[in-house]
N, CA and C of each residue as an Amber inpcrd file, in Angstrom:
protein
   327
  87.2590000 101.7890000 141.8490000  86.4410000 100.8470000 141.1620000
  86.4340000 101.2250000 139.6270000  86.2380000 102.4650000 139.3900000
  86.1220000 102.9270000 137.9920000  87.4550000 102.8000000 137.2530000
  88.6060000 103.0770000 137.9290000  89.8700000 102.9990000 137.3190000
  90.1250000 101.5040000 136.8720000  89.6830000 100.5550000 137.6720000
  89.8330000  99.0890000 137.3160000  89.0720000  98.7450000 136.0900000
  87.8330000  99.2510000 135.8790000  87.0450000  98.9680000 134.6640000
  87.7380000  99.5870000 133.4270000  88.1810000 100.8410000 133.6200000
  88.9690000 101.3650000 132.4860000  90.2260000 100.5530000 132.1090000
  90.9450000 100.0960000 133.0810000  92.0390000  99.3250000 132.8880000
  91.6550000  98.0630000 132.1610000  90.6370000  97.3860000 132.5630000
  90.1270000  96.1800000 131.8960000  89.7650000  96.4580000 130.5150000
  89.0750000  97.5640000 130.2770000  88.6430000  97.9630000 128.9510000
  89.9230000  98.1390000 127.9950000  90.8010000  98.7660000 128.5870000
  92.0660000  99.0970000 127.8320000  92.8430000  97.8110000 127.3980000
  92.9580000  96.9040000 128.4070000  93.4700000  95.5520000 128.0240000
  92.7060000  94.8290000 126.8840000  91.3220000  94.8250000 127.1890000
  90.4820000  94.2080000 126.1070000  90.6960000  94.8580000 124.7620000
  90.7310000  96.0860000 124.6570000  90.7980000  96.8570000 123.4630000
  92.1400000  96.5800000 122.8370000  93.2490000  96.5980000 123.5760000
  94.5640000  96.2500000 123.0750000  94.5420000  94.7380000 122.5070000
  93.9640000  93.8070000 123.0940000  93.7680000  92.5120000 122.6730000
  93.0560000  92.4550000 121.2700000  91.9250000  93.1120000 121.3400000
  91.0770000  93.0800000 120.1560000  91.8110000  93.8090000 118.8920000
  92.4120000  94.8980000 119.2540000  93.1710000  95.6930000 118.1680000
  94.3400000  94.8180000 117.6520000  94.9720000  94.1540000 118.4630000
  96.0300000  93.2390000 118.0180000  95.5300000  92.0880000 117.0060000
  94.4180000  91.5080000 117.4520000  93.7670000  90.4150000 116.6950000
  93.3450000  91.0170000 115.3070000  92.7220000  92.1220000 115.2770000
  92.2090000  92.8330000 113.9880000  93.4580000  93.1260000 113.1940000
  94.4630000  93.7160000 113.7210000  95.6410000  94.0340000 113.0640000
  96.3360000  92.9190000 112.3690000  96.3610000  91.7520000 112.9880000
  96.9300000  90.5660000 112.3980000  96.0340000  90.0550000 111.2530000
  94.7770000  90.0630000 111.4220000  93.8250000  89.6430000 110.3720000
  93.9590000  90.5210000 109.1190000  94.0370000  91.8120000 109.4140000
  94.1800000  92.7480000 108.2390000  95.4350000  92.5830000 107.5400000
  96.5080000  92.3620000 108.2710000  97.8270000  92.1120000 107.6410000
  97.7830000  90.8980000 106.8540000  97.1830000  89.8450000 107.4950000
  97.2030000  88.5470000 106.6680000  96.3890000  88.7520000 105.5040000
  95.2200000  89.3880000 105.5690000  94.3910000  89.6110000 104.3400000
  95.0950000  90.4990000 103.3850000  95.8020000  91.4400000 103.7580000
  96.6330000  92.3150000 102.8910000  97.6090000  91.4430000 102.1800000
  98.3440000  90.6300000 102.9450000  99.4090000  89.7890000 102.2880000
  98.7610000  88.8260000 101.2910000  97.6150000  88.2070000 101.6190000
  96.8450000  87.3350000 100.7020000  96.4190000  88.0540000  99.5230000
  95.8420000  89.2740000  99.6790000  95.4770000  90.0940000  98.4410000
  96.6670000  90.3550000  97.5790000  97.7340000  90.7940000  98.1460000
  99.0450000  91.0690000  97.3660000  99.4980000  89.7690000  96.5840000
  99.3170000  88.6310000  97.1920000  99.7710000  87.4360000  96.5990000
  98.8230000  87.0300000  95.5130000  97.5710000  87.3050000  95.6960000
  96.5480000  86.8760000  94.6150000  96.7420000  87.8570000  93.3790000
  96.9060000  89.1720000  93.6370000  97.2510000  90.1540000  92.5410000
  98.5090000  89.7740000  91.8110000  99.5360000  89.4650000  92.6100000
 100.8770000  89.0330000  91.9720000 100.6100000  87.8830000  91.1210000
  99.8640000  86.8680000  91.5050000  99.6250000  85.7230000  90.7350000
  98.7820000  85.9440000  89.5180000  97.9090000  86.9010000  89.5300000
  97.0980000  87.3770000  88.4260000  97.9250000  88.0830000  87.4110000
  98.7540000  88.9440000  87.8540000  99.6040000  89.7750000  86.9280000
 100.5910000  88.8490000  86.3720000 101.2190000  87.9510000  87.0560000
 102.1510000  86.9980000  86.5560000 101.5510000  86.0780000  85.4340000
 100.3700000  85.5920000  85.7150000  99.6880000  84.7050000  84.6940000
  99.3320000  85.5070000  83.4580000  98.9260000  86.7640000  83.5000000
  98.6770000  87.6530000  82.4500000  99.9520000  87.8000000  81.6970000
 101.0370000  88.2000000  82.2540000 102.3250000  88.4350000  81.6290000
 102.8920000  87.1590000  80.8730000 102.6960000  85.9440000  81.6090000
 103.1470000  84.7090000  80.9990000 102.3600000  84.3700000  79.7730000
 101.0130000  84.6130000  79.8190000 100.1410000  84.4180000  78.7470000
 100.4980000  85.1970000  77.5230000 100.7610000  86.5540000  77.7850000
 100.9970000  87.4650000  76.6880000 102.4440000  87.2560000  76.1180000
 103.3630000  87.0870000  76.9850000 104.7440000  86.9980000  76.6590000
 105.4590000  85.8060000  77.1770000 105.0490000  84.5320000  76.6540000
 105.6330000  83.2150000  77.1570000 107.1640000  83.1460000  77.0850000
 107.7710000  83.8990000  76.1040000 109.1830000  83.7960000  75.8870000
 109.9930000  84.5640000  76.9710000 109.4400000  85.2590000  77.7830000
 110.0690000  86.0150000  78.8330000 109.9290000  85.3640000  80.1890000
 110.9440000  85.1460000  81.0130000 110.9670000  84.7530000  82.3170000
 110.7750000  85.8860000  83.2370000 109.6060000  86.1980000  83.6780000
 109.3860000  87.3420000  84.4690000 109.7500000  87.1700000  85.8810000
 110.0740000  85.9940000  86.3290000 110.5140000  85.7230000  87.6800000
 112.0210000  85.6320000  87.8150000 112.7560000  85.9060000  86.6870000
 114.1550000  85.6580000  86.8240000 114.9340000  86.8810000  87.3360000
 114.1840000  88.1580000  87.4750000 114.8440000  89.3030000  87.8330000
 113.9670000  90.3020000  88.4700000 114.5120000  91.1310000  89.3380000
 113.8150000  92.2620000  89.9910000 114.1470000  93.5470000  89.2860000
 114.9120000  93.3770000  88.1650000 115.2390000  94.6280000  87.4380000
 114.9740000  94.3190000  85.9550000 113.6710000  94.0150000  85.6540000
 113.3250000  93.7020000  84.2030000 113.7250000  94.7080000  83.1910000
 113.3910000  96.0420000  83.5750000 113.5840000  97.1470000  82.6520000
 115.1960000  97.4230000  82.7460000 115.6280000  97.6640000  83.9520000
 117.0880000  98.0070000  84.1270000 117.9650000  97.0290000  83.2610000
 117.6910000  95.8270000  83.3120000 118.6630000  94.8020000  82.7410000
 118.2090000  94.5920000  81.2310000 117.2720000  95.3570000  80.7530000
 117.0240000  95.2700000  79.3200000 116.1120000  94.1280000  78.9200000
 115.6070000  93.3530000  79.8380000 114.6360000  92.2350000  79.5490000
 113.3470000  92.6020000  78.9430000 112.9330000  93.8400000  79.4720000
 111.7750000  94.4720000  78.7890000 112.2040000  95.6530000  78.0920000
 111.8750000  95.6110000  76.8100000 112.1820000  96.9430000  76.0060000
 110.9570000  97.7970000  75.9290000 111.0780000  98.8910000  75.1590000
 109.9810000  99.8860000  75.1650000 108.6970000  99.3970000  74.4840000
 108.8860000  98.5420000  73.3830000 107.7830000  97.9210000  72.7290000
 106.9610000  96.9290000  73.6400000 107.7570000  96.1390000  74.3350000
 107.1930000  95.2140000  75.2650000 106.4610000  95.8560000  76.4490000
 107.0460000  96.9290000  76.8850000 106.4520000  97.8240000  77.9560000
 105.1580000  98.3520000  77.5680000 105.1620000  98.7900000  76.1860000
 103.8660000  99.3750000  75.7390000 102.8240000  98.2560000  75.7860000
 103.0270000  97.0740000  75.3700000 102.2010000  96.0050000  75.2520000
 101.7420000  95.6520000  76.7490000 102.6600000  95.6680000  77.7380000
 102.3140000  95.2750000  79.0730000 101.3430000  96.3060000  79.5890000
 101.5870000  97.6000000  79.3670000 100.7530000  98.6430000  79.8890000
  99.3200000  98.4390000  79.3850000  99.2790000  98.0780000  78.0090000
  97.9130000  97.9390000  77.4400000  97.3110000  96.6650000  78.0030000
  98.0030000  95.6000000  78.2300000  97.4690000  94.3870000  78.7250000
  96.9000000  94.5910000  80.1680000  97.7270000  95.2920000  80.9810000
  97.2880000  95.5510000  82.4400000  96.1520000  96.5160000  82.4450000
  96.1380000  97.3710000  81.5860000  94.9260000  98.3530000  81.5730000
  93.6910000  97.5610000  81.1640000  93.7250000  96.8000000  80.1630000
  92.4880000  96.1370000  79.6750000  92.1430000  95.0250000  80.7190000
  93.0560000  94.2350000  81.2980000  92.6790000  93.1280000  82.0400000
  92.1340000  93.6060000  83.4120000  92.7560000  94.6780000  83.9600000
  92.2420000  95.1040000  85.3600000  91.4400000  96.3830000  85.2580000
  91.1000000  96.7360000  84.0800000  90.1620000  98.0150000  83.9260000
  90.6840000  99.0750000  84.6320000  91.9170000  99.4730000  84.3060000
  92.5950000 100.6860000  84.9910000  93.2330000 101.5480000  83.9350000
  93.3500000 102.8180000  84.2280000  94.1070000 103.6430000  83.3900000
  95.4980000 103.9990000  84.0760000  96.5780000 103.7570000  83.4070000
  97.7980000 103.9460000  83.9340000  98.3360000 105.3430000  83.4800000
  98.3680000 106.2420000  84.4540000  98.7880000 107.6700000  84.0160000
 100.2670000 107.7810000  83.7200000 100.6010000 108.6970000  82.8680000
 101.9800000 108.8320000  82.3780000 103.0100000 108.8210000  83.7100000
 102.6030000 109.5410000  84.8150000 103.5240000 109.5930000  85.7950000
 103.7190000 108.3270000  86.5090000 102.9030000 107.3470000  86.1940000
 103.1760000 105.8900000  86.8140000 104.0350000 105.1160000  85.8280000
 104.3140000 105.5950000  84.6590000 105.0710000 104.7350000  83.7060000
 106.5820000 105.1160000  83.9730000 107.0580000 104.5780000  85.0220000
 108.4660000 104.6610000  85.4290000 109.0800000 103.2530000  85.6750000
 110.3970000 103.1950000  85.5020000 111.0230000 101.9030000  85.7140000
 110.6360000 101.1500000  86.8900000 110.6350000 101.8970000  88.0140000
 110.3520000 101.2560000  89.2910000 109.0160000 100.4670000  89.3030000
 108.0820000 100.8840000  88.5760000 106.7900000 100.2170000  88.5520000
 106.7250000  98.9710000  87.5940000 107.8840000  98.7380000  86.7930000
 107.7740000  97.7260000  85.8110000 109.0250000  96.8110000  85.8730000
 109.8350000  97.1130000  86.9600000 111.1340000  96.2340000  87.1250000
 110.9000000  94.7890000  87.5730000 109.5610000  94.5170000  88.2230000
 109.3520000  93.3280000  88.6400000 107.7750000  93.1220000  88.6630000
 107.4610000  91.7760000  88.7290000 106.0010000  91.5040000  88.7140000
 105.3450000  91.9170000  89.9650000 106.1580000  91.9780000  91.0590000
 105.6550000  92.5030000  92.2990000 105.3290000  93.9820000  92.2210000
 106.1760000  94.6720000  91.5450000 106.0490000  96.1390000  91.3180000
 104.7910000  96.5350000  90.5240000 104.7220000  95.6020000  89.4830000
 103.5090000  95.8320000  88.5510000 102.2780000  95.5240000  89.4110000
 102.2420000  94.5200000  90.2010000 101.0310000  94.0870000  90.9320000
 100.6720000  95.1670000  92.0050000 101.6690000  95.6600000  92.7110000
 101.4840000  96.7540000  93.5950000 100.9570000  98.0620000  92.9480000
 101.3760000  98.3560000  91.7040000 100.8410000  99.4960000  90.9950000
  99.4000000  99.2880000  90.5720000  99.1800000  98.0860000  90.0220000
  97.6920000  97.8170000  89.7430000  96.8140000  97.8790000  90.9980000
  97.2210000  97.4040000  92.1000000  96.3440000  97.4570000  93.3410000
  96.1970000  99.0280000  93.7010000  97.2670000  99.7350000  93.5480000
  97.2070000 101.1660000  93.8730000  96.1590000 101.9020000  92.9880000
  96.2630000 101.5130000  91.7500000  95.3090000 102.2360000  90.7630000
  93.9880000 101.8240000  90.8530000  93.7260000 100.6580000  91.3960000
  92.2810000 100.1080000  91.4650000  91.6120000 100.6690000  92.7420000
  92.4500000 101.1930000  93.6570000  91.9960000 101.8210000  94.7750000
  91.1820000 103.0410000  94.7510000
């Protein structure tokens, strides 16, 4: 009898865990999307002449130069109340809006 109740508990736990995991994943995706939109809006407001959605290699392709990057770092720092350490100022973190949004989320945590 006891083995049966443990088995039922395990099935119930697996079901609950699966539901919670799906909700957390959905919330995480939604948070990333919201942050992406906030970062994109800020960048478009500050630099309307640049199409930030045209490439996933904004730095590598020369779309963003060092002066623009300095401005973006300042804008992100002020808007999201974060300090971007020197070791985070690498091409990978600024090659796309998605990468910038992920960096901001990471630094806010």
